[in-house]
């Protein structure tokens, strides 16, 4: 394996704003913000919109959204309903 071609990996805190949780893990991501973690050490923090704590697949709260009436438009366009398929 070649040396000096990989970025430096270090501990970084990823903070999920939606679930109000934080994870300490190793990453190569850069951040100018810092946070004092539970072990009283200061780590860089990266705010994320979604993580495994708030993602519908991981939390089991997934749902099907039909925000624009796409199903009804499709059924009107092809002149059929979901129960009358031939």
Backbone as ProteinMPNN parsed JSONL, in Angstrom:
{"seq_chain_A": "XXXXXXXXXXXXXXXXXXXXXXXXXXXXXXXXXXXXXXXXXXXXXXXXXXXXXXXXXXXXXXXXXXXXXXXXXXXXXXXXXXXXXX", "coords_chain_A": {"N_chain_A": [[0.834, -1.178, 0.0], [0.547, 2.198, -0.831], [2.161, 4.961, 0.703], [1.224, 8.076, 2.277], [-0.91, 8.934, 0.611], [-3.5, 8.907, 1.389], [-6.12, 10.741, 3.023], [-5.917, 12.264, 6.284], [-7.358, 10.603, 9.01], [-9.513, 11.221, 11.725], [-11.005, 11.59, 15.031], [-14.373, 12.676, 14.928], [-17.331, 14.491, 15.63], [-20.588, 13.844, 14.679], [-23.515, 15.555, 14.431], [-26.909, 15.134, 14.617], [-29.469, 17.116, 13.761], [-32.237, 16.783, 13.497], [-32.966, 14.583, 15.092], [-31.812, 15.228, 17.432], [-29.408, 14.076, 18.379], [-26.02, 12.857, 18.781], [-23.024, 11.56, 17.338], [-19.933, 10.071, 17.89], [-17.298, 9.449, 15.845], [-14.841, 8.206, 13.497], [-13.455, 10.196, 10.904], [-12.677, 11.817, 7.782], [-13.615, 14.255, 7.237], [-13.761, 17.835, 7.219], [-14.092, 20.538, 9.573], [-14.908, 23.694, 11.01], [-16.198, 24.228, 13.316], [-16.409, 23.331, 16.791], [-16.897, 20.994, 19.527], [-17.46, 20.131, 22.926], [-17.075, 16.975, 24.037], [-18.507, 14.04, 25.702], [-16.368, 12.898, 27.052], [-14.896, 15.022, 27.884], [-13.152, 16.017, 26.033], [-12.239, 18.056, 23.213], [-13.733, 18.105, 20.098], [-13.991, 18.295, 16.49], [-17.119, 19.278, 15.049], [-19.785, 18.232, 12.977], [-22.707, 19.211, 11.534], [-25.566, 17.446, 10.571], [-28.383, 16.791, 8.457], [-29.869, 14.46, 8.453], [-29.673, 11.216, 9.849], [-28.925, 7.838, 10.927], [-30.433, 7.862, 13.199], [-32.647, 9.416, 12.68], [-33.607, 8.761, 10.17], [-36.223, 7.515, 8.139], [-36.145, 4.807, 7.266], [-34.476, 3.483, 9.091], [-35.747, 4.017, 11.503], [-38.222, 2.917, 11.268], [-40.502, 4.274, 10.564], [-41.391, 4.727, 7.997], [-43.255, 5.984, 5.227], [-45.624, 6.206, 2.575], [-45.898, 8.825, 0.394], [-48.147, 10.761, -1.42], [-48.025, 13.421, -2.707], [-48.71, 15.078, -4.84], [-50.896, 14.001, -6.079], [-50.249, 11.993, -7.873], [-50.807, 9.292, -8.338], [-53.58, 9.281, -8.823], [-53.659, 10.927, -11.107], [-52.256, 9.318, -12.912], [-53.994, 7.126, -13.078], [-56.269, 8.374, -14.188], [-55.204, 9.181, -16.629], [-54.655, 6.79, -17.985], [-57.108, 5.689, -17.929], [-58.102, 3.876, -15.974], [-58.542, 2.156, -12.828], [-57.025, 1.327, -9.66], [-58.069, -1.116, -8.857], [-59.253, -2.235, -11.095], [-57.645, -3.687, -13.059], [-56.675, -5.031, -16.141]], "CA_chain_A": [[0.0, 0.0, 0.0], [1.355, 3.407, -0.93], [2.066, 5.86, 1.847], [0.984, 9.51, 2.077], [-1.898, 9.262, -0.42], [-4.815, 8.932, 2.013], [-6.302, 11.859, 3.95], [-5.813, 11.916, 7.703], [-8.604, 10.274, 9.676], [-9.457, 11.624, 13.121], [-12.34, 11.576, 15.634], [-15.252, 13.793, 14.576], [-18.696, 14.329, 16.123], [-21.664, 14.157, 13.747], [-24.692, 15.912, 15.219], [-28.156, 15.085, 13.858], [-30.357, 18.149, 14.28], [-33.621, 16.329, 13.51], [-33.193, 13.647, 16.201], [-31.117, 15.775, 18.592], [-28.425, 13.108, 18.844], [-24.683, 13.068, 18.259], [-22.226, 10.352, 17.234], [-18.491, 10.26, 17.777], [-16.747, 8.443, 14.951], [-13.655, 8.678, 12.778], [-13.79, 10.724, 9.594], [-11.714, 12.729, 7.159], [-14.338, 15.503, 6.983], [-13.232, 19.036, 7.861], [-15.072, 21.435, 10.183], [-14.334, 24.763, 11.819], [-16.91, 24.222, 14.597], [-15.962, 22.317, 17.744], [-17.828, 20.67, 20.605], [-16.879, 19.388, 24.04], [-17.762, 15.692, 24.073], [-18.743, 13.466, 27.024], [-15.097, 12.592, 27.711], [-14.303, 16.334, 28.147], [-12.228, 16.383, 24.96], [-12.819, 18.923, 22.196], [-13.701, 17.487, 18.774], [-14.73, 19.02, 15.457], [-18.508, 18.832, 14.932], [-20.416, 18.434, 11.68], [-24.16, 19.106, 11.647], [-26.187, 16.757, 9.447], [-29.834, 16.89, 8.445], [-30.485, 13.157, 8.683], [-28.742, 10.124, 10.155], [-29.663, 6.621, 11.245], [-31.35, 8.142, 14.31], [-33.857, 10.092, 12.219], [-34.007, 8.304, 8.837], [-37.41, 6.661, 8.242], [-35.83, 3.386, 7.083], [-33.899, 2.949, 10.322], [-36.655, 4.194, 12.64], [-39.443, 2.154, 11.03], [-41.642, 5.175, 10.381], [-41.491, 5.092, 6.589], [-44.615, 6.122, 4.743], [-45.729, 6.543, 1.164], [-46.533, 10.131, 0.227], [-48.644, 11.102, -2.745], [-48.256, 14.843, -2.473], [-49.233, 15.808, -5.994], [-51.958, 13.246, -6.722], [-49.655, 11.312, -9.024], [-51.509, 8.035, -8.6], [-54.858, 9.602, -9.45], [-53.374, 11.413, -12.46], [-51.892, 8.16, -13.72], [-55.201, 6.339, -13.319], [-57.097, 9.115, -15.141], [-54.545, 9.205, -17.937], [-54.789, 5.498, -18.637], [-58.513, 5.334, -17.842], [-58.337, 2.689, -15.169], [-58.327, 2.324, -11.398], [-56.106, 0.349, -9.097], [-58.72, -2.428, -8.706], [-59.741, -2.75, -12.377], [-56.545, -3.918, -14.006], [-56.947, -6.172, -17.013]], "C_chain_A": [[0.88, 1.244, 0.0], [1.122, 4.304, 0.272], [1.779, 7.291, 1.384], [0.008, 9.834, 0.938], [-3.302, 9.365, 0.165], [-4.944, 10.133, 2.95], [-6.256, 11.374, 5.4], [-7.197, 11.688, 8.289], [-8.467, 10.606, 11.153], [-10.858, 11.546, 13.71], [-13.116, 12.856, 15.305], [-16.636, 13.479, 15.141], [-19.652, 14.745, 15.013], [-22.923, 14.368, 14.568], [-25.912, 15.964, 14.302], [-29.131, 16.067, 14.487], [-31.798, 17.668, 14.393], [-33.914, 15.445, 14.717], [-32.544, 14.132, 17.493], [-30.19, 14.732, 19.232], [-27.078, 13.428, 18.209], [-23.922, 11.749, 18.305], [-20.76, 10.729, 17.132], [-17.943, 9.116, 16.947], [-15.5, 9.013, 14.283], [-14.064, 9.117, 11.381], [-12.64, 11.575, 9.076], [-12.345, 14.088, 6.874], [-13.75, 16.642, 7.802], [-14.373, 19.86, 8.463], [-14.343, 22.497, 11.0], [-15.004, 24.849, 13.189], [-16.352, 23.11, 15.487], [-17.016, 22.116, 18.819], [-17.051, 19.929, 21.689], [-17.704, 18.112, 24.198], [-17.87, 15.188, 25.505], [-17.461, 13.149, 27.78], [-14.279, 13.85, 27.997], [-13.237, 16.726, 27.132], [-12.982, 17.232, 23.933], [-12.624, 18.268, 20.823], [-14.365, 18.409, 17.769], [-16.136, 18.439, 15.344], [-19.034, 19.177, 13.549], [-21.913, 18.206, 11.865], [-24.715, 18.459, 10.384], [-27.7, 16.869, 9.576], [-30.5, 15.574, 8.815], [-29.397, 12.128, 8.946], [-29.562, 8.879, 10.464], [-30.634, 6.831, 12.398], [-32.65, 8.781, 13.846], [-34.337, 9.63, 10.85], [-35.185, 7.339, 8.957], [-37.111, 5.168, 8.073], [-35.321, 2.766, 8.375], [-34.846, 3.052, 11.515], [-37.952, 3.422, 12.474], [-40.67, 3.005, 10.85], [-41.8, 5.584, 8.924], [-42.953, 5.13, 6.166], [-44.568, 6.517, 3.274], [-46.491, 7.853, 1.06], [-46.958, 10.318, -1.222], [-49.021, 12.57, -2.709], [-48.909, 15.547, -3.638], [-50.349, 15.049, -6.703], [-51.465, 12.456, -7.913], [-50.383, 10.019, -9.365], [-52.822, 8.301, -9.312], [-54.662, 10.11, -10.882], [-53.04, 10.261, -13.399], [-53.137, 7.343, -14.064], [-56.144, 7.046, -14.29], [-56.502, 9.058, -16.542], [-54.761, 7.892, -18.683], [-56.175, 4.899, -18.444], [-58.761, 4.031, -17.096], [-58.081, 3.024, -13.698], [-57.431, 1.218, -10.907], [-56.735, -1.03, -8.992], [-59.158, -3.021, -10.029], [-58.613, -2.908, -13.383], [-56.844, -5.152, -14.828], [-55.722, -6.594, -17.739]], "O_chain_A": [[1.851, 1.323, 0.753], [0.009, 4.388, 0.791], [2.06, 7.656, 0.243], [0.095, 10.915, 0.356], [-4.208, 9.865, -0.503], [-3.971, 10.504, 3.607], [-6.528, 10.208, 5.685], [-8.104, 12.495, 8.083], [-7.441, 10.317, 11.768], [-11.824, 11.443, 12.954], [-12.586, 13.964, 15.393], [-17.064, 12.324, 15.129], [-19.551, 15.846, 14.472], [-23.351, 13.482, 15.308], [-25.949, 16.731, 13.34], [-29.571, 15.869, 15.619], [-32.517, 18.098, 15.295], [-34.99, 15.542, 15.307], [-32.713, 13.507, 18.54], [-30.188, 14.537, 20.447], [-26.999, 14.17, 17.229], [-24.143, 10.923, 19.191], [-20.396, 11.617, 16.362], [-18.103, 7.949, 17.304], [-15.155, 10.176, 14.49], [-14.915, 8.491, 10.749], [-11.756, 11.99, 9.826], [-11.687, 14.975, 6.33], [-13.299, 16.445, 8.93], [-15.482, 19.879, 7.93], [-13.301, 22.234, 11.601], [-14.465, 25.457, 14.113], [-15.886, 22.082, 14.996], [-17.907, 22.945, 19.004], [-16.107, 19.194, 21.401], [-18.904, 18.176, 24.466], [-17.378, 15.838, 26.427], [-17.456, 13.13, 29.011], [-13.094, 13.755, 28.318], [-12.493, 17.68, 27.36], [-14.202, 17.135, 23.805], [-11.507, 17.924, 20.437], [-15.211, 19.222, 18.142], [-16.325, 17.236, 15.524], [-18.772, 20.255, 13.016], [-22.334, 17.135, 12.302], [-24.383, 18.863, 9.27], [-28.229, 17.023, 10.677], [-31.572, 15.566, 9.421], [-28.329, 12.169, 8.335], [-30.778, 8.88, 10.274], [-31.571, 6.049, 12.559], [-33.659, 8.698, 14.546], [-35.395, 10.075, 10.403], [-35.152, 6.433, 9.79], [-37.779, 4.343, 8.697], [-35.695, 1.644, 8.716], [-34.752, 2.25, 12.444], [-38.712, 3.282, 13.433], [-41.787, 2.502, 10.973], [-42.293, 6.676, 8.641], [-43.782, 4.388, 6.694], [-43.588, 7.091, 2.802], [-47.6, 7.976, 1.578], [-46.183, 10.051, -2.141], [-50.202, 12.917, -2.683], [-49.608, 16.539, -3.433], [-50.718, 15.411, -7.821], [-52.207, 12.271, -8.877], [-50.556, 9.687, -10.538], [-53.149, 7.63, -10.291], [-55.431, 9.749, -11.774], [-53.489, 10.234, -14.545], [-53.311, 6.919, -15.206], [-56.759, 6.392, -15.132], [-57.227, 8.903, -17.525], [-55.021, 7.895, -19.886], [-56.395, 3.73, -18.76], [-59.54, 3.188, -17.541], [-57.478, 4.048, -13.376], [-57.114, 0.284, -11.643], [-56.017, -2.03, -9.032], [-59.417, -4.222, -10.089], [-58.65, -2.304, -14.455], [-57.219, -6.193, -14.289], [-55.764, -7.544, -18.521]]}, "name": "protein", "num_of_chains": 1, "seq": "XXXXXXXXXXXXXXXXXXXXXXXXXXXXXXXXXXXXXXXXXXXXXXXXXXXXXXXXXXXXXXXXXXXXXXXXXXXXXXXXXXXXXX"}
